[in-house]
CSV table of C-alpha atoms in Angstrom, one decimal:
chain,number,residue,atom,x,y,z
A,37,MET,CA,7.4,83.8,-141.5
A,38,LYS,CA,9.8,83.7,-144.7
A,39,LEU,CA,10.7,81.4,-147.4
A,40,ILE,CA,14.4,80.8,-147.5
A,41,MET,CA,14.6,80.4,-151.3
A,42,GLU,CA,13.7,83.0,-154.1
A,43,ARG,CA,13.1,80.0,-156.3
A,44,CYS,CA,13.6,76.3,-155.4
A,45,PRO,CA,16.1,74.7,-157.9
A,46,THR,CA,14.3,71.5,-158.0
A,47,ASP,CA,10.9,70.3,-158.8
A,48,MET,CA,10.3,69.5,-155.2
A,49,CYS,CA,11.9,70.1,-151.8
A,50,HIS,CA,11.1,68.4,-148.7
A,51,ALA,CA,12.1,67.3,-145.0
A,52,SER,CA,14.3,70.2,-143.8
A,53,THR,CA,16.6,70.1,-140.8
A,54,LEU,CA,17.9,73.4,-139.0
A,55,LEU,CA,20.9,74.2,-136.9
A,56,LYS,CA,22.0,77.8,-135.3
A,57,THR,CA,25.9,78.2,-135.9
A,58,GLY,CA,26.3,81.7,-134.4
A,59,PRO,CA,24.5,84.9,-133.7
A,60,ASP,CA,21.8,85.2,-136.4
A,61,ARG,CA,23.5,82.5,-138.6
A,62,PHE,CA,21.9,79.1,-139.4
A,63,LEU,CA,22.3,76.0,-141.6
A,64,VAL,CA,19.5,74.7,-143.3
A,65,ALA,CA,19.4,71.3,-145.4
A,66,TRP,CA,16.6,69.2,-147.2
A,67,PHE,CA,16.4,66.8,-150.0
A,68,GLY,CA,15.3,67.6,-153.2
A,69,GLY,CA,14.8,66.6,-157.0
A,70,THR,CA,12.3,65.6,-159.5
A,71,LYS,CA,10.2,63.4,-157.2
A,72,GLU,CA,10.6,61.8,-154.0
A,73,GLY,CA,12.3,58.6,-154.3
A,74,ASN,CA,13.8,59.2,-157.6
A,75,GLY,CA,17.5,58.6,-158.2
A,76,ASP,CA,18.2,62.3,-158.8
A,77,VAL,CA,16.9,63.5,-155.1
A,78,ALA,CA,20.0,65.1,-153.6
A,79,ILE,CA,20.8,66.7,-150.2
A,80,TRP,CA,20.9,70.5,-150.4
A,81,ILE,CA,22.2,73.0,-147.9
A,82,THR,CA,22.1,76.7,-147.5
A,83,ARG,CA,23.7,79.1,-145.1
A,84,GLY,CA,22.1,82.4,-143.9
A,85,ASN,CA,20.4,84.6,-141.4
A,86,GLU,CA,16.9,85.6,-140.5
A,87,GLU,CA,16.6,88.0,-143.5
A,88,TYR,CA,18.7,86.1,-146.2
A,89,PHE,CA,19.9,82.8,-147.2
A,90,ASP,CA,22.6,81.9,-149.6
A,91,ALA,CA,21.7,80.2,-153.0
A,92,PRO,CA,21.3,76.4,-152.1
A,93,GLN,CA,23.9,74.0,-153.0
A,94,ILE,CA,24.1,70.0,-153.6
A,95,LEU,CA,25.8,68.5,-150.9
A,96,ALA,CA,25.4,64.8,-151.4
A,97,GLN,CA,24.2,63.1,-154.7
A,98,SER,CA,24.5,59.8,-156.6
A,99,ASP,CA,22.3,57.6,-158.8
A,100,GLU,CA,20.3,56.7,-155.8
A,101,ALA,CA,17.4,58.6,-153.9
A,102,HIS,CA,18.6,60.8,-150.9
A,103,TRP,CA,16.4,61.3,-148.0
A,104,ASN,CA,15.8,62.9,-144.7
A,105,PRO,CA,19.1,65.1,-143.7
A,106,VAL,CA,19.6,65.6,-139.8
A,107,LEU,CA,22.0,68.1,-138.5
A,108,PHE,CA,23.6,67.8,-135.1
A,109,ARG,CA,26.3,69.7,-133.1
A,110,ILE,CA,29.0,67.6,-131.4
A,111,ASN,CA,31.0,70.4,-129.9
A,112,GLU,CA,31.7,74.1,-130.6
A,113,SER,CA,33.1,73.5,-134.0
A,114,LYS,CA,32.1,69.9,-135.2
A,115,ILE,CA,28.7,69.3,-136.8
A,116,ILE,CA,27.4,66.1,-138.2
A,117,LEU,CA,24.9,65.8,-141.1
A,118,PHE,CA,23.3,62.4,-141.4
A,119,TYR,CA,21.1,61.3,-144.2
A,120,LYS,CA,19.7,58.4,-145.9
A,121,VAL,CA,20.5,56.8,-149.2
A,122,GLY,CA,18.6,54.3,-151.1
A,123,ASN,CA,15.8,53.7,-153.6
A,124,GLU,CA,13.9,51.5,-151.1
A,125,ILE,CA,13.0,52.8,-147.8
A,126,SER,CA,12.9,49.6,-146.0
A,127,LYS,CA,16.6,48.9,-147.2
A,128,TRP,CA,17.9,52.3,-147.0
A,129,ARG,CA,21.5,53.3,-145.5
A,130,THR,CA,22.6,55.9,-143.4
A,131,MET,CA,25.5,58.1,-144.4
A,132,TYR,CA,27.1,60.9,-142.7
A,133,ARG,CA,29.5,64.1,-143.3
A,134,ILE,CA,31.5,66.1,-140.7
A,135,SER,CA,32.2,69.5,-140.6
A,136,GLU,CA,35.1,70.6,-138.3
A,137,ASP,CA,34.7,74.4,-139.1
A,138,ASN,CA,31.1,75.0,-137.6
A,139,GLY,CA,29.3,74.1,-140.9
A,140,GLU,CA,31.4,76.0,-143.3
A,141,THR,CA,32.6,72.9,-145.3
A,142,PHE,CA,31.7,69.2,-144.8
A,143,GLY,CA,34.1,66.3,-145.3
A,144,GLU,CA,33.7,63.1,-147.2
A,145,GLU,CA,30.7,60.8,-147.1
A,146,LYS,CA,30.8,57.8,-144.8
A,147,GLU,CA,28.4,55.1,-143.9
A,148,LEU,CA,27.3,55.3,-140.3
A,149,VAL,CA,26.8,51.4,-139.7
A,150,GLN,CA,28.6,49.1,-142.0
A,151,GLU,CA,26.5,46.7,-144.2
A,152,ASP,CA,23.2,48.2,-142.4
A,153,GLN,CA,19.9,47.9,-144.4
A,154,GLY,CA,17.1,49.6,-143.0
A,155,GLY,CA,18.6,52.7,-141.3
A,156,ARG,CA,20.4,53.5,-138.3
A,157,GLY,CA,21.1,56.7,-136.6
A,158,PRO,CA,18.4,59.4,-136.5
A,159,VAL,CA,15.8,58.8,-139.4
A,160,ARG,CA,14.6,62.3,-139.5
A,161,ASN,CA,14.6,64.3,-136.1
A,162,LYS,CA,17.6,65.6,-134.3
A,163,PRO,CA,19.6,63.8,-131.9
A,164,VAL,CA,19.7,64.6,-128.0
A,165,ARG,CA,22.6,64.7,-125.6
A,166,LEU,CA,21.5,63.4,-122.4
A,167,GLU,CA,22.7,64.8,-118.8
A,168,ASN,CA,25.3,61.9,-118.5
A,169,GLY,CA,26.8,62.9,-122.1
A,170,ARG,CA,25.2,60.2,-123.9
A,171,ILE,CA,23.7,60.8,-127.5
A,172,LEU,CA,20.6,59.5,-128.5
A,173,ALA,CA,19.6,59.4,-132.1
A,174,PRO,CA,15.9,58.8,-132.8
A,175,GLY,CA,15.5,56.0,-135.3
A,176,SER,CA,12.9,53.8,-136.9
A,177,THR,CA,12.5,51.1,-139.7
A,178,GLU,CA,9.6,50.7,-142.2
A,179,GLN,CA,9.5,47.0,-142.8
A,180,GLY,CA,5.7,45.8,-142.7
A,181,ILE,CA,5.1,46.7,-139.0
A,182,TRP,CA,6.9,50.1,-138.6
A,183,LYS,CA,9.2,50.2,-135.3
A,184,ALA,CA,11.1,52.9,-133.6
A,185,PHE,CA,14.2,52.6,-131.6
A,186,VAL,CA,17.2,54.9,-130.4
A,187,ASP,CA,20.6,54.7,-131.4
A,188,ARG,CA,23.1,55.2,-128.5
A,189,SER,CA,26.6,56.8,-128.7
A,190,ASP,CA,28.9,57.1,-125.6
A,191,ASP,CA,31.8,58.3,-127.5
A,192,ASP,CA,30.6,61.5,-129.3
A,193,GLY,CA,29.1,59.8,-132.4
A,194,VAL,CA,32.2,57.5,-133.2
A,195,SER,CA,30.1,54.4,-132.5
A,196,TRP,CA,26.4,53.4,-132.2
A,197,ASN,CA,24.4,50.8,-130.5
A,198,LYS,CA,20.7,50.1,-131.0
A,199,SER,CA,18.3,50.0,-128.4
A,200,GLU,CA,15.5,47.6,-128.3
A,201,GLU,CA,12.6,48.4,-130.5
A,202,VAL,CA,9.5,50.5,-129.6
A,203,GLU,CA,6.2,49.3,-131.2
A,204,ILE,CA,2.4,49.2,-130.8
A,205,ARG,CA,1.6,45.8,-129.4
A,206,GLN,CA,-1.2,43.6,-131.0
A,207,LEU,CA,-0.9,45.6,-134.3
A,208,GLU,CA,-2.0,43.6,-137.3
A,209,TYR,CA,-0.7,44.0,-140.8
A,210,LYS,CA,-0.7,41.8,-143.8
A,211,ALA,CA,2.6,41.7,-146.1
A,212,GLY,CA,1.8,43.9,-149.1
A,213,GLU,CA,-1.3,45.7,-147.6
A,214,ARG,CA,-1.7,49.4,-148.3
A,215,THR,CA,-2.8,51.5,-145.3
A,216,VAL,CA,-4.6,53.7,-147.6
A,217,GLU,CA,-5.0,53.5,-151.6
A,218,LYS,CA,-2.5,55.9,-153.3
A,219,ASP,CA,-5.5,57.6,-155.1
A,220,ASP,CA,-7.2,58.4,-151.9
A,221,SER,CA,-4.3,60.6,-150.8
A,222,ALA,CA,-3.1,64.0,-152.2
A,223,ILE,CA,0.3,63.7,-150.4
A,224,PRO,CA,3.1,63.4,-153.1
A,225,VAL,CA,5.0,60.6,-151.3
A,226,SER,CA,6.9,57.8,-152.7
A,227,GLU,CA,4.4,54.9,-153.5
A,228,GLN,CA,6.2,52.4,-151.1
A,229,SER,CA,5.2,54.8,-148.1
A,230,PHE,CA,1.6,53.4,-148.3
A,231,TYR,CA,2.8,50.1,-147.2
A,232,GLY,CA,3.2,49.3,-143.3
A,233,ARG,CA,1.7,50.3,-140.3
A,234,GLY,CA,2.8,51.4,-136.7
A,235,VAL,CA,5.2,54.1,-135.4
A,236,ILE,CA,8.3,55.9,-137.0
A,237,GLN,CA,10.2,59.0,-136.9
A,238,PRO,CA,10.4,59.6,-133.2
A,239,THR,CA,11.2,63.0,-131.5
A,240,LEU,CA,13.1,62.9,-128.0
A,241,TRP,CA,13.6,64.7,-124.7
A,242,GLU,CA,14.9,64.3,-121.4
A,243,SER,CA,12.9,65.4,-118.5
A,244,ALA,CA,15.4,64.5,-115.6
A,245,PRO,CA,18.5,62.6,-115.6
A,246,GLY,CA,17.9,59.3,-117.2
A,247,GLN,CA,14.4,59.8,-117.8
A,248,VAL,CA,13.7,60.1,-121.7
A,249,HIS,CA,10.7,60.1,-123.7
A,250,MET,CA,9.5,60.0,-127.4
A,251,LEU,CA,6.6,61.3,-129.4
A,252,LEU,CA,6.1,59.2,-132.6
A,253,ARG,CA,4.7,59.5,-135.9
A,254,SER,CA,2.0,56.9,-136.6
A,255,THR,CA,-0.6,55.3,-138.9
A,256,GLU,CA,-3.1,55.3,-136.1
A,257,GLY,CA,-4.7,58.7,-136.3
A,258,LYS,CA,-2.7,59.7,-132.9
A,259,ILE,CA,0.6,60.6,-132.0
A,260,TYR,CA,2.0,58.0,-129.9
A,261,ARG,CA,4.6,57.9,-127.1
A,262,SER,CA,7.1,55.9,-125.3
A,263,ASP,CA,9.0,56.3,-121.9
A,264,SER,CA,12.4,55.3,-121.0
A,265,GLY,CA,14.0,55.2,-117.3
A,266,ASP,CA,17.5,54.2,-118.0
A,267,ASN,CA,19.1,56.6,-120.4
A,268,GLY,CA,17.4,55.1,-123.5
A,269,ASP,CA,18.3,51.4,-123.1
A,270,THR,CA,14.9,50.1,-122.7
A,271,TRP,CA,11.4,51.4,-123.6
A,272,THR,CA,7.6,51.2,-122.7
A,273,ASP,CA,5.5,49.8,-125.7
A,274,ALA,CA,4.1,52.7,-127.7
A,275,TYR,CA,0.9,54.2,-126.3
A,276,ALA,CA,-1.7,56.9,-127.9
A,277,THR,CA,-1.4,60.5,-126.7
A,278,GLU,CA,-4.2,63.0,-127.1
A,279,LEU,CA,-2.5,64.5,-130.0
A,280,PRO,CA,-4.1,63.8,-133.5
A,281,ASN,CA,-1.7,62.8,-136.3
A,282,ASN,CA,-2.1,62.4,-139.9
A,283,ASN,CA,1.0,60.0,-140.6
A,284,SER,CA,3.1,62.9,-141.3
A,285,GLY,CA,6.4,64.1,-139.3
A,286,ILE,CA,6.5,65.9,-136.0
A,287,ASP,CA,9.2,67.4,-134.2
A,288,MET,CA,9.6,69.1,-130.6
A,289,VAL,CA,12.1,70.8,-128.5
A,290,PRO,CA,12.3,71.2,-124.5
A,291,SER,CA,13.1,74.8,-123.1
A,292,GLU,CA,15.1,75.5,-120.0
A,293,ASP,CA,12.0,76.3,-118.1
A,294,GLY,CA,10.7,72.8,-118.5
A,295,LYS,CA,7.9,73.6,-121.2
A,296,LEU,CA,7.9,71.4,-124.4
A,297,PHE,CA,7.3,73.0,-127.8
A,298,LEU,CA,5.8,70.7,-130.5
A,299,VAL,CA,5.2,71.5,-134.3
A,300,TYR,CA,2.7,69.0,-136.1
A,301,ASN,CA,-0.4,68.7,-138.2
A,302,PRO,CA,-3.4,68.6,-136.1
A,303,VAL,CA,-5.1,66.2,-138.4
A,304,GLY,CA,-6.3,62.8,-136.9
A,305,ILE,CA,-6.6,60.9,-140.2
A,306,ASN,CA,-4.0,58.4,-141.7
A,307,TRP,CA,-2.5,59.9,-144.8
A,308,GLY,CA,-4.9,63.1,-143.9
A,309,GLU,CA,-4.1,66.6,-145.2
A,310,ARG,CA,-0.9,68.0,-144.1
A,311,THR,CA,-2.5,71.4,-143.5
A,312,PRO,CA,-2.5,73.4,-141.1
A,313,ILE,CA,0.7,73.1,-139.6
A,314,SER,CA,0.6,74.3,-135.8
A,315,LEU,CA,2.7,75.0,-132.8
A,316,ALA,CA,1.7,73.7,-129.5
A,317,VAL,CA,3.0,73.8,-125.8
A,318,SER,CA,2.9,71.5,-122.8
A,319,GLY,CA,3.7,72.3,-119.2
A,320,ASP,CA,3.4,69.0,-117.7
A,321,ASN,CA,6.1,66.9,-119.6
A,322,GLY,CA,3.8,66.1,-122.4
A,323,GLN,CA,0.7,64.8,-120.6
A,324,THR,CA,-1.6,67.8,-121.9
A,325,TRP,CA,-1.0,70.4,-124.7
A,326,LYS,CA,-2.2,73.8,-125.7
A,327,LYS,CA,-2.2,75.1,-129.4
A,328,ILE,CA,-0.3,78.4,-129.4
A,329,ARG,CA,-0.8,79.2,-133.1
A,330,ASP,CA,-1.1,77.9,-136.6
A,331,LEU,CA,2.0,78.4,-138.8
A,332,SER,CA,0.4,78.0,-142.3
A,333,THR,CA,-3.1,77.1,-143.2
A,334,GLY,CA,-5.1,76.6,-146.5
A,335,GLU,CA,-4.5,74.4,-149.5
A,336,GLY,CA,-1.1,72.6,-149.9
A,337,GLU,CA,1.4,70.7,-147.9
A,338,PHE,CA,3.0,72.3,-144.7
A,339,ALA,CA,4.8,69.6,-143.1
A,340,TYR,CA,7.9,67.7,-141.9
A,341,PRO,CA,8.9,70.5,-139.4
A,342,ALA,CA,12.2,71.2,-137.5
A,343,ILE,CA,12.3,73.0,-134.4
A,344,ILE,CA,15.1,74.5,-132.4
A,345,GLN,CA,15.3,76.6,-129.6
A,346,ASP,CA,18.1,79.4,-128.4
A,347,GLU,CA,17.8,81.7,-125.6
A,348,ASP,CA,14.3,83.3,-125.9
A,349,PHE,CA,13.4,82.2,-129.3
A,350,LEU,CA,12.1,79.3,-131.0
A,351,TYR,CA,13.3,78.5,-134.6
A,352,ILE,CA,11.3,76.4,-136.9
A,353,THR,CA,11.5,75.3,-140.8
A,354,TYR,CA,9.3,73.1,-142.7
A,355,THR,CA,7.9,72.0,-146.1
A,356,TYR,CA,6.3,74.7,-147.6
A,357,LYS,CA,4.0,73.1,-150.4
A,358,ARG,CA,7.2,71.0,-151.6
A,359,LYS,CA,8.2,74.4,-153.4
A,360,ASN,CA,10.3,76.0,-150.7
A,361,ILE,CA,11.4,75.9,-147.0
A,362,ALA,CA,9.6,78.3,-144.4
A,363,PHE,CA,11.6,79.7,-141.9
A,364,TRP,CA,10.0,81.1,-138.5
A,365,LYS,CA,11.6,82.9,-135.6
A,366,ILE,CA,9.1,83.0,-132.6
A,367,LYS,CA,9.6,84.4,-128.9
A,368,LYS,CA,8.8,81.6,-126.6
């Protein structure tokens, strides 16, 4: 494991996204500022290799909070960077910038879906391209009952159509109710995050043509799952898996041999500690899981992972105590 910065240029950094742009060449982006949700929080980006990353630079900033960058490759040279803008999570907007030179520069900021409030496109984890060419972006909204969905694009990201929503049925939530008192949690999230209940921030994979699945962060102490048999148009109700979840971000990636690799905090308490952070594998399409190793342990926050794979290796980034971004290269 290495830390990508000698010193973080902001008081905190969080929610990294990772993309391989060439042999031993990577893009990493995250949000950082004085405190999550503050108006000075910007999108930061760096380029580098397994041994050294350039000094981070601001890619997007205004007088509103920025959140959750997501990198996705459209083709050999074109990359999209999505991110959220807005001081209220329930009303944030999805913005994007396009790179036409494999991530060396990014163009002007545009809004993904005009006049949207609540967030379209990928909310935190990377989109996937299906066998039929469709792109699915894993989305969610946080308005009372938290719900997930996918945004579907059949024209390489030019336009997007929202699927039906995925939720835990019969889940009760009273407006304005906290799922945990802020003083009871050591996690330095925006106070508004403690309101609402349900599932958010899906991570996606396709197991066979048209057969798509998502794992979901939840407030219920478990990672939840939903399945689609029609390329992401319709989905089952969310149902609990065997995997614990602390209401923190997860990410997974399928490999060419059919295995699934998941990075998560194996803590089954709502707003529980974000340590350790671990890597697990499934050989049966996510029905059962086996832990491979802990990536970081001990005091502090190790959270919000991003995982990709290329050839024989997995590449992983995650928040390291909100003071840096950890980077791993692991042989599959």
